[in-house]
mmCIF file of C-alpha atoms and ligand atoms in Angstrom:
data_model
loop_
_atom_site.group_PDB
_atom_site.id
_atom_site.type_symbol
_atom_site.label_atom_id
_atom_site.label_comp_id
_atom_site.label_asym_id
_atom_site.label_seq_id
_atom_site.Cartn_x
_atom_site.Cartn_y
_atom_site.Cartn_z
ATOM 1 C CA UNK A 9 -168.898 -95.441 -144.223
ATOM 2 C CA UNK A 10 -172.404 -94.294 -142.828
ATOM 3 C CA UNK A 11 -174.520 -97.246 -142.974
ATOM 4 C CA UNK A 12 -177.842 -95.779 -140.860
ATOM 5 C CA UNK A 13 -180.949 -95.063 -142.699
ATOM 6 C CA UNK A 14 -181.245 -91.775 -144.077
ATOM 7 C CA UNK A 15 -184.492 -90.678 -143.728
ATOM 8 C CA UNK A 16 -186.379 -88.110 -141.708
ATOM 9 C CA UNK A 17 -184.943 -89.693 -138.686
ATOM 10 C CA UNK A 18 -181.870 -87.715 -137.567
ATOM 11 C CA UNK A 19 -179.770 -90.638 -136.839
ATOM 12 C CA UNK A 20 -177.839 -90.889 -140.089
ATOM 13 C CA UNK A 21 -177.745 -86.974 -140.572
ATOM 14 C CA UNK A 22 -175.873 -86.606 -136.962
ATOM 15 C CA UNK A 23 -173.144 -88.808 -137.994
ATOM 16 C CA UNK A 24 -172.641 -86.914 -141.353
ATOM 17 C CA UNK A 25 -172.720 -83.516 -139.571
ATOM 18 C CA UNK A 26 -169.576 -84.900 -137.316
ATOM 19 C CA UNK A 27 -167.867 -86.516 -139.611
ATOM 20 C CA UNK A 28 -167.972 -83.811 -142.209
ATOM 21 C CA UNK A 29 -167.828 -80.967 -140.098
ATOM 22 C CA UNK A 30 -165.672 -81.831 -137.178
ATOM 23 C CA UNK A 31 -163.777 -84.803 -138.408
ATOM 24 C CA UNK A 32 -162.871 -83.648 -141.697
ATOM 25 C CA UNK A 33 -163.534 -87.403 -142.964
ATOM 26 C CA UNK A 34 -165.018 -88.427 -146.528
ATOM 27 C CA UNK A 35 -168.343 -90.444 -145.813
ATOM 28 C CA UNK A 36 -169.287 -93.268 -147.919
ATOM 29 C CA UNK A 37 -173.024 -92.507 -147.674
ATOM 30 C CA UNK A 38 -174.447 -96.026 -148.142
ATOM 31 C CA UNK A 39 -177.392 -96.222 -146.102
ATOM 32 C CA UNK A 40 -178.950 -99.556 -144.695
ATOM 33 C CA UNK A 41 -178.747 -102.741 -146.528
ATOM 34 C CA UNK A 42 -182.235 -101.594 -147.981
ATOM 35 C CA UNK A 43 -180.756 -98.844 -150.026
ATOM 36 C CA UNK A 44 -177.225 -100.291 -150.747
ATOM 37 C CA UNK A 45 -176.913 -104.304 -150.900
ATOM 38 C CA UNK A 46 -174.651 -105.773 -147.931
ATOM 39 C CA UNK A 47 -172.484 -107.094 -150.847
ATOM 40 C CA UNK A 48 -171.800 -103.492 -152.126
ATOM 41 C CA UNK A 49 -171.399 -102.335 -148.941
ATOM 42 C CA UNK A 50 -168.628 -104.608 -148.446
ATOM 43 C CA UNK A 51 -166.999 -103.995 -151.734
ATOM 44 C CA UNK A 52 -167.002 -100.282 -150.898
ATOM 45 C CA UNK A 53 -165.708 -100.708 -147.449
ATOM 46 C CA UNK A 54 -162.548 -102.694 -148.962
ATOM 47 C CA UNK A 55 -162.341 -100.463 -152.168
ATOM 48 C CA UNK A 56 -162.197 -97.232 -150.187
ATOM 49 C CA UNK A 57 -160.631 -98.640 -147.130
ATOM 50 C CA UNK A 58 -163.130 -97.413 -144.732
ATOM 51 C CA UNK A 59 -161.652 -96.776 -141.088
ATOM 52 C CA UNK A 60 -165.117 -97.183 -139.672
ATOM 53 C CA UNK A 61 -168.610 -98.403 -140.544
ATOM 54 C CA UNK A 62 -171.558 -96.502 -138.360
ATOM 55 C CA UNK A 63 -174.326 -98.991 -137.860
ATOM 56 C CA UNK A 64 -176.010 -101.403 -135.362
ATOM 57 C CA UNK A 65 -173.351 -104.133 -133.851
ATOM 58 C CA UNK A 66 -175.703 -106.562 -135.515
ATOM 59 C CA UNK A 67 -175.677 -105.187 -138.912
ATOM 60 C CA UNK A 68 -171.827 -104.795 -138.997
ATOM 61 C CA UNK A 69 -171.453 -108.219 -138.057
ATOM 62 C CA UNK A 70 -173.865 -109.277 -140.920
ATOM 63 C CA UNK A 71 -171.335 -107.333 -143.037
ATOM 64 C CA UNK A 72 -168.449 -109.497 -142.042
ATOM 65 C CA UNK A 73 -170.453 -112.478 -142.825
ATOM 66 C CA UNK A 74 -171.160 -111.268 -146.359
ATOM 67 C CA UNK A 75 -167.624 -110.515 -146.754
ATOM 68 C CA UNK A 76 -166.556 -114.006 -145.746
ATOM 69 C CA UNK A 77 -168.900 -115.725 -148.279
ATOM 70 C CA UNK A 78 -167.278 -113.159 -150.805
ATOM 71 C CA UNK A 79 -163.883 -114.223 -149.521
ATOM 72 C CA UNK A 80 -163.016 -111.028 -147.835
ATOM 73 C CA UNK A 81 -161.553 -110.984 -144.399
ATOM 74 C CA UNK A 82 -162.742 -108.703 -142.006
ATOM 75 C CA UNK A 83 -159.537 -108.380 -140.416
ATOM 76 C CA UNK A 84 -157.073 -108.656 -143.284
ATOM 77 C CA UNK A 85 -159.073 -106.821 -146.371
ATOM 78 C CA UNK A 86 -160.797 -104.325 -144.490
ATOM 79 C CA UNK A 87 -159.169 -101.245 -142.853
ATOM 80 C CA UNK A 88 -161.513 -100.935 -139.665
ATOM 81 C CA UNK A 89 -159.571 -98.794 -137.046
ATOM 82 C CA UNK A 90 -162.333 -98.551 -134.408
ATOM 83 C CA UNK A 91 -165.730 -99.982 -133.895
ATOM 84 C CA UNK A 92 -168.243 -97.444 -132.360
ATOM 85 C CA UNK A 93 -170.807 -100.025 -132.603
ATOM 86 C CA UNK A 94 -173.334 -101.028 -129.685
ATOM 87 C CA UNK A 95 -173.570 -104.714 -129.494
ATOM 88 C CA UNK A 96 -171.813 -107.908 -128.429
ATOM 89 C CA UNK A 97 -168.434 -106.328 -127.731
ATOM 90 C CA UNK A 98 -166.617 -109.432 -127.522
ATOM 91 C CA UNK A 99 -167.480 -110.878 -130.835
ATOM 92 C CA UNK A 100 -167.421 -107.209 -132.605
ATOM 93 C CA UNK A 101 -163.903 -107.223 -131.488
ATOM 94 C CA UNK A 102 -162.935 -110.948 -132.259
ATOM 95 C CA UNK A 103 -163.993 -110.637 -135.677
ATOM 96 C CA UNK A 104 -162.677 -107.347 -136.925
ATOM 97 C CA UNK A 105 -159.617 -107.424 -134.665
ATOM 98 C CA UNK A 106 -160.048 -103.937 -133.285
ATOM 99 C CA UNK A 107 -161.182 -102.465 -129.933
ATOM 100 C CA UNK A 108 -164.677 -101.451 -129.468
ATOM 101 C CA UNK A 109 -165.426 -97.911 -127.824
ATOM 102 C CA UNK A 110 -168.389 -97.461 -126.074
ATOM 103 C CA UNK A 111 -170.365 -94.402 -126.174
ATOM 104 C CA UNK A 112 -173.576 -92.630 -125.082
ATOM 105 C CA UNK A 113 -175.843 -90.756 -126.705
ATOM 106 C CA UNK A 114 -179.674 -90.350 -127.848
ATOM 107 C CA UNK A 115 -181.550 -88.739 -130.773
ATOM 108 C CA UNK A 116 -182.796 -85.642 -128.987
ATOM 109 C CA UNK A 117 -179.339 -84.242 -128.303
ATOM 110 C CA UNK A 118 -177.151 -86.299 -130.375
ATOM 111 C CA UNK A 119 -173.721 -88.022 -128.901
ATOM 112 C CA UNK A 120 -172.894 -86.883 -125.435
ATOM 113 C CA UNK A 121 -169.861 -89.060 -124.394
ATOM 114 C CA UNK A 122 -167.167 -91.513 -125.466
ATOM 115 C CA UNK A 123 -165.177 -94.022 -124.263
ATOM 116 C CA UNK A 124 -160.929 -93.310 -124.529
ATOM 117 C CA UNK A 125 -158.506 -95.801 -125.073
ATOM 118 C CA UNK A 126 -158.006 -96.447 -121.364
ATOM 119 C CA UNK A 127 -161.380 -98.024 -121.318
ATOM 120 C CA UNK A 128 -162.460 -96.902 -118.019
ATOM 121 C CA UNK A 129 -165.760 -94.408 -118.200
ATOM 122 C CA UNK A 130 -166.984 -92.203 -120.838
ATOM 123 C CA UNK A 131 -165.663 -88.641 -121.548
ATOM 124 C CA UNK A 132 -168.349 -86.258 -121.911
ATOM 125 C CA UNK A 133 -168.433 -83.388 -124.329
ATOM 126 C CA UNK A 134 -168.303 -80.851 -121.529
ATOM 127 C CA UNK A 135 -167.984 -77.906 -124.364
ATOM 128 C CA UNK A 136 -171.651 -79.237 -125.675
ATOM 129 C CA UNK A 137 -173.306 -80.404 -122.554
ATOM 130 C CA UNK A 138 -173.644 -80.144 -119.186
ATOM 131 C CA UNK A 139 -174.683 -83.590 -117.498
ATOM 132 C CA UNK A 140 -176.492 -83.859 -114.221
ATOM 133 C CA UNK A 141 -177.524 -86.936 -112.395
ATOM 134 C CA UNK A 142 -180.586 -86.874 -110.684
ATOM 135 C CA UNK A 143 -183.023 -88.613 -108.578
ATOM 136 C CA UNK A 144 -185.041 -91.047 -110.438
ATOM 137 C CA UNK A 145 -188.176 -89.977 -108.000
ATOM 138 C CA UNK A 146 -187.490 -86.252 -107.608
ATOM 139 C CA UNK A 147 -185.206 -85.004 -110.182
ATOM 140 C CA UNK A 148 -182.683 -83.547 -107.639
ATOM 141 C CA UNK A 149 -179.267 -83.829 -108.588
ATOM 142 C CA UNK A 150 -177.354 -86.565 -106.725
ATOM 143 C CA UNK A 151 -173.429 -86.411 -105.345
ATOM 144 C CA UNK A 152 -170.960 -87.879 -107.837
ATOM 145 C CA UNK A 153 -170.882 -91.775 -107.875
ATOM 146 C CA UNK A 154 -174.556 -91.872 -107.000
ATOM 147 C CA UNK A 155 -176.724 -93.924 -109.689
ATOM 148 C CA UNK A 156 -179.522 -91.812 -111.230
ATOM 149 C CA UNK A 157 -181.061 -90.707 -114.062
ATOM 150 C CA UNK A 158 -179.051 -88.905 -116.900
ATOM 151 C CA UNK A 159 -180.570 -85.211 -116.948
ATOM 152 C CA UNK A 160 -178.698 -82.907 -120.139
ATOM 153 C CA UNK A 161 -178.544 -79.255 -120.943
ATOM 154 C CA UNK A 162 -177.092 -78.517 -124.403
ATOM 155 C CA UNK A 163 -174.801 -75.277 -124.668
ATOM 156 C CA UNK A 164 -175.217 -74.874 -128.145
ATOM 157 C CA UNK A 165 -177.670 -76.202 -130.820
ATOM 158 C CA UNK A 166 -179.497 -74.772 -133.828
ATOM 159 C CA UNK A 167 -182.989 -76.242 -133.891
ATOM 160 C CA UNK A 168 -184.475 -77.886 -130.484
ATOM 161 C CA UNK A 169 -181.903 -76.964 -127.602
ATOM 162 C CA UNK A 170 -182.903 -79.227 -124.651
ATOM 163 C CA UNK A 171 -182.643 -77.765 -121.055
ATOM 164 C CA UNK A 172 -182.303 -80.099 -118.082
ATOM 165 C CA UNK A 173 -183.931 -82.845 -120.151
ATOM 166 C CA UNK A 174 -184.263 -85.914 -118.200
ATOM 167 C CA UNK A 175 -184.160 -89.087 -120.465
ATOM 168 C CA UNK A 176 -184.615 -91.425 -117.731
ATOM 169 C CA UNK A 177 -181.586 -93.468 -118.692
ATOM 170 C CA UNK A 178 -179.521 -94.726 -115.762
ATOM 171 C CA UNK A 179 -175.927 -93.772 -115.024
ATOM 172 C CA UNK A 180 -173.327 -92.445 -112.468
ATOM 173 C CA UNK A 181 -170.705 -89.584 -112.632
ATOM 174 C CA UNK A 182 -167.079 -90.372 -111.836
ATOM 175 C CA UNK A 183 -165.565 -87.082 -109.805
ATOM 176 C CA UNK A 184 -163.413 -84.682 -111.575
ATOM 177 C CA UNK A 185 -159.944 -85.612 -112.542
ATOM 178 C CA UNK A 186 -157.500 -86.181 -115.022
ATOM 179 C CA UNK A 187 -157.942 -89.462 -117.116
ATOM 180 C CA UNK A 188 -154.619 -91.499 -117.957
ATOM 181 C CA UNK A 189 -155.273 -90.293 -121.296
ATOM 182 C CA UNK A 190 -154.457 -86.882 -120.776
ATOM 183 C CA UNK A 191 -158.124 -85.587 -120.492
ATOM 184 C CA UNK A 192 -159.761 -83.515 -117.930
ATOM 185 C CA UNK A 193 -163.191 -84.141 -119.732
ATOM 186 C CA UNK A 194 -165.253 -85.351 -116.731
ATOM 187 C CA UNK A 195 -166.366 -89.033 -117.236
ATOM 188 C CA UNK A 196 -169.768 -90.869 -116.752
ATOM 189 C CA UNK A 197 -170.369 -94.629 -116.474
ATOM 190 C CA UNK A 198 -171.761 -96.567 -119.284
ATOM 191 C CA UNK A 199 -175.534 -96.712 -119.935
ATOM 192 C CA UNK A 200 -176.889 -98.887 -116.912
ATOM 193 C CA UNK A 201 -180.664 -99.469 -118.039
ATOM 194 C CA UNK A 202 -183.781 -97.200 -117.427
ATOM 195 C CA UNK A 203 -184.788 -95.328 -114.640
ATOM 196 C CA UNK A 204 -188.760 -95.813 -115.348
ATOM 197 C CA UNK A 205 -187.897 -99.426 -116.002
ATOM 198 C CA UNK A 206 -187.821 -100.109 -112.187
ATOM 199 C CA UNK A 207 -190.627 -102.867 -111.209
ATOM 200 C CA UNK A 208 -191.947 -103.340 -107.754
ATOM 201 C CA UNK A 209 -191.821 -106.839 -107.131
ATOM 202 C CA UNK A 210 -193.345 -107.960 -103.903
ATOM 203 C CA UNK A 211 -192.421 -104.532 -102.375
ATOM 204 C CA UNK A 212 -188.957 -104.631 -103.242
ATOM 205 C CA UNK A 213 -187.404 -102.365 -106.208
ATOM 206 C CA UNK A 214 -185.746 -104.435 -109.074
ATOM 207 C CA UNK A 215 -184.240 -103.466 -112.336
ATOM 208 C CA UNK A 216 -184.625 -105.713 -115.308
ATOM 209 C CA UNK A 217 -181.433 -104.715 -116.618
ATOM 210 C CA UNK A 218 -179.614 -105.689 -113.307
ATOM 211 C CA UNK A 219 -181.379 -108.728 -112.972
ATOM 212 C CA UNK A 220 -180.003 -109.668 -116.514
ATOM 213 C CA UNK A 221 -176.455 -108.484 -115.646
ATOM 214 C CA UNK A 222 -176.693 -111.285 -112.780
ATOM 215 C CA UNK A 223 -178.277 -113.973 -114.278
ATOM 216 C CA UNK A 224 -175.808 -113.593 -117.410
ATOM 217 C CA UNK A 225 -172.815 -113.733 -115.610
ATOM 218 C CA UNK A 226 -173.661 -117.033 -114.434
ATOM 219 C CA UNK A 227 -171.296 -120.005 -116.147
ATOM 220 C CA UNK A 228 -172.705 -121.297 -119.242
ATOM 221 C CA UNK A 229 -175.228 -118.569 -119.741
ATOM 222 C CA UNK A 230 -174.820 -116.326 -122.858
ATOM 223 C CA UNK A 231 -175.106 -112.410 -122.678
ATOM 224 C CA UNK A 232 -178.807 -112.398 -123.845
ATOM 225 C CA UNK A 233 -181.685 -112.271 -121.620
ATOM 226 C CA UNK A 234 -185.426 -111.302 -121.234
ATOM 227 C CA UNK A 235 -187.421 -110.158 -118.225
ATOM 228 C CA UNK A 236 -191.069 -110.528 -117.726
ATOM 229 C CA UNK A 237 -193.261 -109.540 -114.824
ATOM 230 C CA UNK A 238 -196.784 -111.146 -114.572
ATOM 231 C CA UNK A 239 -199.548 -111.784 -112.315
ATOM 232 C CA UNK A 240 -200.082 -115.386 -110.910
ATOM 233 C CA UNK A 241 -203.329 -115.501 -108.843
ATOM 234 C CA UNK A 242 -202.726 -112.731 -106.193
ATOM 235 C CA UNK A 243 -199.222 -112.830 -106.599
ATOM 236 C CA UNK A 244 -196.468 -110.776 -108.808
ATOM 237 C CA UNK A 245 -194.265 -113.012 -110.380
ATOM 238 C CA UNK A 246 -191.163 -112.359 -112.722
ATOM 239 C CA UNK A 247 -189.076 -114.509 -114.954
ATOM 240 C CA UNK A 248 -185.907 -113.991 -116.554
ATOM 241 C CA UNK A 249 -185.201 -116.072 -119.859
ATOM 242 C CA UNK A 250 -181.495 -116.569 -120.510
ATOM 243 C CA UNK A 251 -179.846 -118.200 -123.460
ATOM 244 C CA UNK A 252 -177.408 -121.363 -123.062
ATOM 245 C CA UNK A 253 -175.889 -123.642 -125.255
ATOM 246 C CA UNK A 254 -175.915 -126.509 -123.052
ATOM 247 C CA UNK A 255 -177.973 -129.725 -123.704
ATOM 248 C CA UNK A 256 -181.761 -129.582 -123.261
ATOM 249 C CA UNK A 257 -181.527 -132.150 -120.420
ATOM 250 C CA UNK A 258 -179.342 -129.332 -118.523
ATOM 251 C CA UNK A 259 -181.528 -126.654 -118.770
ATOM 252 C CA UNK A 260 -183.059 -126.908 -115.378
ATOM 253 C CA UNK A 261 -179.859 -127.430 -113.718
ATOM 254 C CA UNK A 262 -178.479 -124.010 -115.385
ATOM 255 C CA UNK A 263 -181.830 -122.062 -114.411
ATOM 256 C CA UNK A 264 -181.305 -123.128 -110.896
ATOM 257 C CA UNK A 265 -178.162 -121.971 -111.038
ATOM 258 C CA UNK A 266 -179.487 -118.542 -112.376
ATOM 259 C CA UNK A 267 -182.443 -118.437 -109.637
ATOM 260 C CA UNK A 268 -179.721 -118.927 -106.921
ATOM 261 C CA UNK A 269 -177.714 -116.102 -108.352
ATOM 262 C CA UNK A 270 -180.666 -113.855 -108.281
ATOM 263 C CA UNK A 271 -181.985 -114.750 -104.810
ATOM 264 C CA UNK A 272 -178.577 -113.938 -103.571
ATOM 265 C CA UNK A 273 -178.311 -110.725 -105.374
ATOM 266 C CA UNK A 274 -181.420 -109.099 -104.846
ATOM 267 C CA UNK A 275 -182.978 -110.974 -101.929
ATOM 268 C CA UNK A 276 -186.034 -111.629 -103.901
ATOM 269 C CA UNK A 277 -187.190 -114.911 -105.261
ATOM 270 C CA UNK A 278 -187.255 -114.506 -109.469
ATOM 271 C CA UNK A 279 -187.569 -117.440 -111.735
ATOM 272 C CA UNK A 280 -185.178 -118.583 -114.505
ATOM 273 C CA UNK A 281 -185.422 -120.526 -117.602
ATOM 274 C CA UNK A 282 -183.106 -121.333 -120.115
ATOM 275 C CA UNK A 283 -184.144 -121.122 -123.870
ATOM 276 C CA UNK A 284 -181.909 -122.070 -126.856
ATOM 277 C CA UNK A 285 -180.100 -119.086 -128.916
ATOM 278 C CA UNK A 286 -182.143 -117.137 -131.087
ATOM 279 C CA UNK A 287 -185.264 -118.025 -129.220
ATOM 280 C CA UNK A 288 -185.433 -114.282 -127.570
ATOM 281 C CA UNK A 289 -184.933 -112.592 -130.661
ATOM 282 C CA UNK A 290 -188.473 -111.696 -131.607
ATOM 283 C CA UNK A 291 -189.124 -110.188 -128.069
ATOM 284 C CA UNK A 292 -185.344 -108.241 -127.983
ATOM 285 C CA UNK A 293 -185.700 -107.059 -131.273
ATOM 286 C CA UNK A 294 -182.193 -108.528 -131.884
ATOM 287 C CA UNK A 295 -181.435 -107.949 -135.521
ATOM 288 C CA UNK A 296 -183.946 -104.938 -135.966
ATOM 289 C CA UNK A 297 -183.644 -102.895 -133.217
ATOM 290 C CA UNK A 298 -180.985 -99.894 -132.732
ATOM 291 C CA UNK A 299 -181.593 -100.335 -128.552
ATOM 292 C CA UNK A 300 -182.656 -104.079 -127.788
ATOM 293 C CA UNK A 301 -186.092 -104.513 -125.633
ATOM 294 C CA UNK A 302 -185.350 -106.230 -122.127
ATOM 295 C CA UNK A 303 -188.399 -106.070 -120.261
ATOM 296 C CA UNK A 304 -191.890 -106.479 -120.727
ATOM 297 C CA UNK A 305 -194.374 -106.122 -117.733
ATOM 298 C CA UNK A 306 -197.708 -108.402 -118.292
ATOM 299 C CA UNK A 307 -199.487 -107.388 -115.217
HETATM 300 ZN ZN1 ZN B 414 -159.600 -90.713 -121.053
#
């Protein structure tokens, strides 16, 4: 079932192309909830035993909630076999009782790589793409294992082929070798943030996504964050907002733990604040954007 928006944007159409032409699937072309009501989508998924629902992680979780209200169990009544949805991996897996497979792509070139059942790295579709990892500043290719910007050349395409297109998303290439799944297709690491999001904070290079990973690994902190840089007097400051379910009186204690973890990992002092669940949604675009916004520079 394809619940992406069928429009002048190519998102829904690239899925259809792959599903019809390459995977021999029959597609339920529902489009988003604006086109086909969410309750109707749940009915269609159940009646036709859809094996995957292509949409954002947020929307497929919303469909599970709508289904529950209708008495439809996402695990028992639906036939979801794989979750190719970007989002809250743990929640998606526990809701639908199946595996989330990470993948990487962007609309200028479409789907580039996907995780196999081994779960260690994303196999690149090397019959269609040459993927290089290049230095963020010089665009020179980097050795295997070094993190840099993803630079892609398409080997065939009608329309607008891209040559050494530097998307400035960060990743690393695995050394060549056979995967435990049997494939020789080369692997890359999952999306690791934006190369142009690097922020100079008092002379030190920091990546907001890296700060978010550190902050959300602190106990009692949930998997959601937002980073803001701003000027305070003559000084650059940065604050990482995180979400925690602890009582309000414990917010300061959790924030202090996050600040210590950030200082230990980066060597620079970065402030932290704790907010309640849902308070960051407006900043991150949770529930409305396919790729969440994690950083804002107010300087
Ligand atoms: Zn594999």
